[in-house]
Amino acid sequence: MRLRNHLLRWLLLPLALVWAIGFHLDYARSIAQANEAYDRTLAGSALAIAERVMVRDGAFSVDLPYAALEMLETRAQDRVFYKVSSERPAMVVTGHEDLPGPAAALEGDQPVFEDARYQGEAIRMVAVRRPLYEERGLGPVLVQVAETTAARQAMSTRILLDSALTQLTLIAAAALLITFGVRRGLEPLRRIRREIAGRDEFDLTPIDARAVPREVAPLIEALNLHTERQRQLNEAHRQFIADASHQLKTPLTVLKTQAALALQQQDVARMRAIVAEIHDATDMTARTINQLLALARSEPGHLMPTERVDLVEIARGATFDLLPNALDKGVELGFEDSGATPVQGQALLLRELVSNLTDNAIRYTPRGGAITVSVGQAPDGQALLQVQDNGPGIAPEHRAKVFDRFYRVNGALSDGCGLGLAIVRQICERHGALAELQTAASGQGLCVVVRFP
């Protein structure tokens, strides 16, 4: 369905309805105007006849003013009928005896008009009652004058056609103006269509919403929002490919070299040592791949539904999963909470956040160290997640940079790839949370504090 046709339909149909209503009202008005014009002459004829009714020698006498009747008969195609009758005695004095009487009894001497049928034709009739004061008690008399309605109908038709044509002309002019206005009003949309059609497939720049009507601006803003999400998704895909290429190229080369070296070894002990190195390198590569996937999932372009979740349950589960890693490293891993702590978020990403913070702490905390994961609430009601260790910590000058991808402070002291805190930052941004790096309460080590809204 075209918007232009839809608008024109809903604008022009009411105009047509208005014209139809106006035509109906004009029809009734044209009949009333024609009756008003002709009724004056008809009433004048009846009154003139009534004035000529008298009593002579005890009998009714009527001196008909034929001039009045002739004036009525000059109207094209119309015929005139009259009747003079008395109430006492009930008799027809003169005229057309079978002319029907008035439908209702007359009161007073004012003319009464009505429509009737006579000799198979529609007629307009007027009746006038005139009292007579005679000794013999004759009267009163009733004077009726009627005429056919051809002239009236011709006049009302002429009035109706003139009015209808005038209204139709105005409606047609209004329709043309509406059509032109709709076309002009939709021009900004056609301009946007031409602009979008002229773009290449890689152009995702926002559409300028300033030149469109206010009613269309929300649509353009929603389209720009969708385009921005698509741009972010494309950027996330591009970044993922770049990161994967950057991080996997060297480990895969090392694996290939070590595998080739193992194939050349005759010494079983030496071969087992190389295979062990391949196993460790494979673990590191798998972890890097998992972190890259987690980083891609946390990108803003990926829409994931949120729900009300308990941060305590998520953090406890993630901590428990990493307990074997801590035991292998010889690090004490503990968990503390102060009761259920609900937050609005995505459970999978929040679990990834806790896992990355805890895994980083395990990797950088030396054997014999201690790590504590705790969940609680700040005095202002914000949910807090803290991961605290007594490892080497991070110097203040490096704390702002460690959230960047692949940034490593102690690259030679661990097997990390510099993605853990980058993942943490993106997950925090997705949840409106804020991550801060602080010195541990003991004065040695690092404490990562995540504040949720």
Short mmCIF file of C-alpha atoms in Angstrom, two decimals, residues 253-441:
data_model
loop_
_atom_site.label_atom_id
_atom_site.label_comp_id
_atom_site.label_asym_id
_atom_site.label_seq_id
_atom_site.Cartn_x
_atom_site.Cartn_y
_atom_site.Cartn_z
CA THR A 253 52.78 -21.33 14.10
CA VAL A 254 54.37 -22.50 17.36
CA LEU A 255 52.13 -25.59 17.43
CA LYS A 256 53.06 -26.46 13.87
CA THR A 257 56.77 -26.05 14.60
CA GLN A 258 56.59 -28.13 17.79
CA ALA A 259 54.62 -30.87 16.03
CA ALA A 260 57.21 -31.01 13.24
CA LEU A 261 59.99 -31.16 15.83
CA ALA A 262 58.25 -33.99 17.70
CA LEU A 263 57.97 -36.00 14.48
CA GLN A 264 61.75 -35.77 14.02
CA GLN A 265 62.62 -36.96 17.53
CA GLN A 266 63.90 -40.48 18.13
CA ASP A 267 64.28 -40.01 21.87
CA VAL A 268 60.97 -40.91 23.53
CA ALA A 269 61.63 -38.74 26.58
CA ARG A 270 62.39 -35.73 24.41
CA MET A 271 59.31 -36.42 22.32
CA ARG A 272 57.12 -36.60 25.45
CA ALA A 273 58.49 -33.25 26.60
CA ILE A 274 57.64 -31.64 23.25
CA VAL A 275 54.14 -33.16 23.29
CA ALA A 276 53.64 -31.72 26.79
CA GLU A 277 54.61 -28.30 25.43
CA ILE A 278 52.14 -28.80 22.57
CA HIS A 279 49.44 -29.66 25.14
CA ASP A 280 50.14 -26.47 27.13
CA ALA A 281 50.17 -24.37 23.96
CA THR A 282 46.88 -25.93 22.89
CA ASP A 283 45.32 -25.05 26.26
CA MET A 284 46.49 -21.47 25.92
CA THR A 285 45.18 -21.25 22.35
CA ALA A 286 41.81 -22.69 23.42
CA ARG A 287 41.60 -20.14 26.24
CA THR A 288 42.44 -17.34 23.82
CA ILE A 289 39.70 -18.52 21.45
CA ASN A 290 37.19 -18.67 24.31
CA GLN A 291 38.11 -15.16 25.39
CA LEU A 292 37.79 -13.88 21.84
CA LEU A 293 34.33 -15.41 21.63
CA ALA A 294 33.40 -13.88 24.99
CA LEU A 295 34.68 -10.52 23.79
CA ALA A 296 32.56 -10.82 20.64
CA ARG A 297 29.45 -11.69 22.68
CA SER A 298 29.95 -8.65 24.88
CA GLU A 299 30.17 -6.25 21.93
CA PRO A 300 27.39 -3.59 21.88
CA GLY A 301 26.13 -4.84 18.52
CA HIS A 302 24.95 -8.13 20.02
CA LEU A 303 21.46 -7.78 21.47
CA MET A 304 20.80 -10.14 24.37
CA PRO A 305 17.68 -10.08 26.58
CA THR A 306 18.13 -9.00 30.19
CA GLU A 307 16.29 -10.18 33.27
CA ARG A 308 16.35 -9.81 37.04
CA VAL A 309 19.06 -12.18 38.29
CA ASP A 310 20.77 -12.86 41.63
CA LEU A 311 24.39 -11.72 41.43
CA VAL A 312 25.27 -13.90 44.44
CA GLU A 313 24.22 -17.12 42.70
CA ILE A 314 26.06 -16.18 39.50
CA ALA A 315 29.28 -15.21 41.32
CA ARG A 316 29.19 -18.30 43.57
CA GLY A 317 28.80 -20.60 40.55
CA ALA A 318 31.61 -18.95 38.60
CA THR A 319 33.93 -19.08 41.63
CA PHE A 320 33.19 -22.74 42.28
CA ASP A 321 34.00 -23.60 38.63
CA LEU A 322 37.48 -22.05 39.00
CA LEU A 323 38.26 -23.72 42.33
CA PRO A 324 40.25 -26.58 40.66
CA ASN A 325 42.44 -24.00 38.89
CA ALA A 326 43.17 -22.29 42.19
CA LEU A 327 44.02 -25.59 43.88
CA ASP A 328 46.37 -26.54 41.03
CA LYS A 329 48.10 -23.18 41.42
CA GLY A 330 48.30 -23.52 45.21
CA VAL A 331 46.13 -20.44 45.77
CA GLU A 332 43.38 -20.14 48.37
CA LEU A 333 40.04 -19.11 46.77
CA GLY A 334 37.17 -17.95 48.99
CA PHE A 335 33.67 -16.53 48.50
CA GLU A 336 31.65 -14.16 50.69
CA ASP A 337 28.16 -12.65 50.38
CA SER A 338 25.65 -10.73 52.46
CA GLY A 339 22.48 -12.26 51.04
CA ALA A 340 20.60 -12.16 47.74
CA THR A 341 21.68 -9.26 45.54
CA PRO A 342 19.37 -8.81 42.52
CA VAL A 343 20.59 -6.94 39.43
CA GLN A 344 19.17 -6.39 35.93
CA GLY A 345 21.38 -8.12 33.41
CA GLN A 346 22.28 -11.07 31.24
CA ALA A 347 23.30 -14.07 33.31
CA LEU A 348 25.75 -15.50 30.75
CA LEU A 349 27.70 -12.24 30.44
CA LEU A 350 27.72 -11.62 34.20
CA ARG A 351 29.12 -15.11 34.76
CA GLU A 352 31.79 -14.36 32.15
CA LEU A 353 32.65 -11.14 34.01
CA VAL A 354 33.16 -12.95 37.34
CA SER A 355 35.11 -15.75 35.66
CA ASN A 356 37.52 -13.35 33.94
CA LEU A 357 38.20 -11.35 37.10
CA THR A 358 38.74 -14.51 39.16
CA ASP A 359 40.84 -16.22 36.48
CA ASN A 360 43.06 -13.13 36.19
CA ALA A 361 43.54 -13.12 39.96
CA ILE A 362 44.50 -16.82 39.96
CA ARG A 363 47.01 -16.34 37.14
CA TYR A 364 48.77 -13.35 38.69
CA THR A 365 48.67 -14.42 42.36
CA PRO A 366 51.74 -16.42 43.37
CA ARG A 367 51.57 -19.84 45.05
CA GLY A 368 50.44 -19.56 48.65
CA GLY A 369 48.42 -16.43 47.98
CA ALA A 370 44.74 -15.82 48.72
CA ILE A 371 41.82 -14.57 46.61
CA THR A 372 38.40 -13.50 47.89
CA VAL A 373 35.31 -13.01 45.72
CA SER A 374 32.56 -11.10 47.53
CA VAL A 375 29.10 -9.77 46.65
CA GLY A 376 27.19 -7.20 48.68
CA GLN A 377 25.52 -3.80 48.64
CA ALA A 378 26.96 -0.33 49.06
CA PRO A 379 25.36 2.13 51.52
CA ASP A 380 23.61 3.84 48.60
CA GLY A 381 21.97 0.53 47.59
CA GLN A 382 24.21 -0.27 44.63
CA ALA A 383 25.17 -3.90 44.10
CA LEU A 384 28.91 -4.51 44.53
CA LEU A 385 31.12 -7.27 43.19
CA GLN A 386 34.71 -7.42 44.52
CA VAL A 387 37.60 -9.69 43.57
CA GLN A 388 40.58 -9.14 45.91
CA ASP A 389 43.98 -10.84 45.90
CA ASN A 390 47.37 -10.40 47.60
CA GLY A 391 49.39 -10.74 44.42
CA PRO A 392 51.76 -8.19 42.85
CA GLY A 393 48.92 -5.78 42.04
CA ILE A 394 48.94 -3.17 39.26
CA ALA A 395 50.75 0.14 39.53
CA PRO A 396 48.44 3.19 39.42
CA GLU A 397 49.97 4.43 36.15
CA HIS A 398 48.93 1.21 34.38
CA ARG A 399 45.41 0.86 35.76
CA ALA A 400 43.74 2.98 33.08
CA LYS A 401 45.40 0.98 30.28
CA VAL A 402 44.83 -2.59 31.44
CA PHE A 403 41.24 -2.45 30.19
CA ASP A 404 42.53 -2.06 26.61
CA ARG A 405 42.74 -5.14 24.42
CA PHE A 406 46.03 -7.06 24.53
CA TYR A 407 47.60 -4.68 27.04
CA ARG A 408 49.79 -6.64 29.50
CA VAL A 409 51.75 -5.17 32.39
CA ASN A 410 53.68 -8.30 33.30
CA GLY A 411 53.61 -10.11 30.00
CA ALA A 412 56.66 -12.18 30.82
CA LEU A 413 55.27 -13.37 34.16
CA SER A 414 52.03 -14.98 32.99
CA ASP A 415 50.48 -16.81 30.10
CA GLY A 416 47.59 -14.37 29.67
CA CYS A 417 46.80 -12.69 26.37
CA GLY A 418 45.55 -9.32 27.63
CA LEU A 419 41.82 -9.83 26.94
CA GLY A 420 40.39 -10.56 30.40
CA LEU A 421 39.91 -6.99 31.60
CA ALA A 422 38.87 -5.84 28.12
CA ILE A 423 36.02 -8.34 28.35
CA VAL A 424 35.20 -7.05 31.85
CA ARG A 425 35.00 -3.46 30.62
CA GLN A 426 32.65 -4.30 27.75
CA ILE A 427 30.35 -6.39 29.93
CA CYS A 428 30.22 -3.53 32.45
CA GLU A 429 29.30 -1.10 29.69
CA ARG A 430 26.51 -3.41 28.53
CA HIS A 431 25.07 -3.42 32.06
CA GLY A 432 25.67 0.23 32.94
CA ALA A 433 28.17 -0.87 35.60
CA LEU A 434 31.50 0.70 36.55
CA ALA A 435 34.71 -1.25 37.19
CA GLU A 436 37.43 0.28 39.40
CA LEU A 437 40.93 -0.96 40.24
CA GLN A 438 42.06 -0.34 43.81
CA THR A 439 44.87 -1.43 46.05
CA ALA A 440 43.85 -4.35 48.26
CA ALA A 441 42.80 -3.56 51.83
#
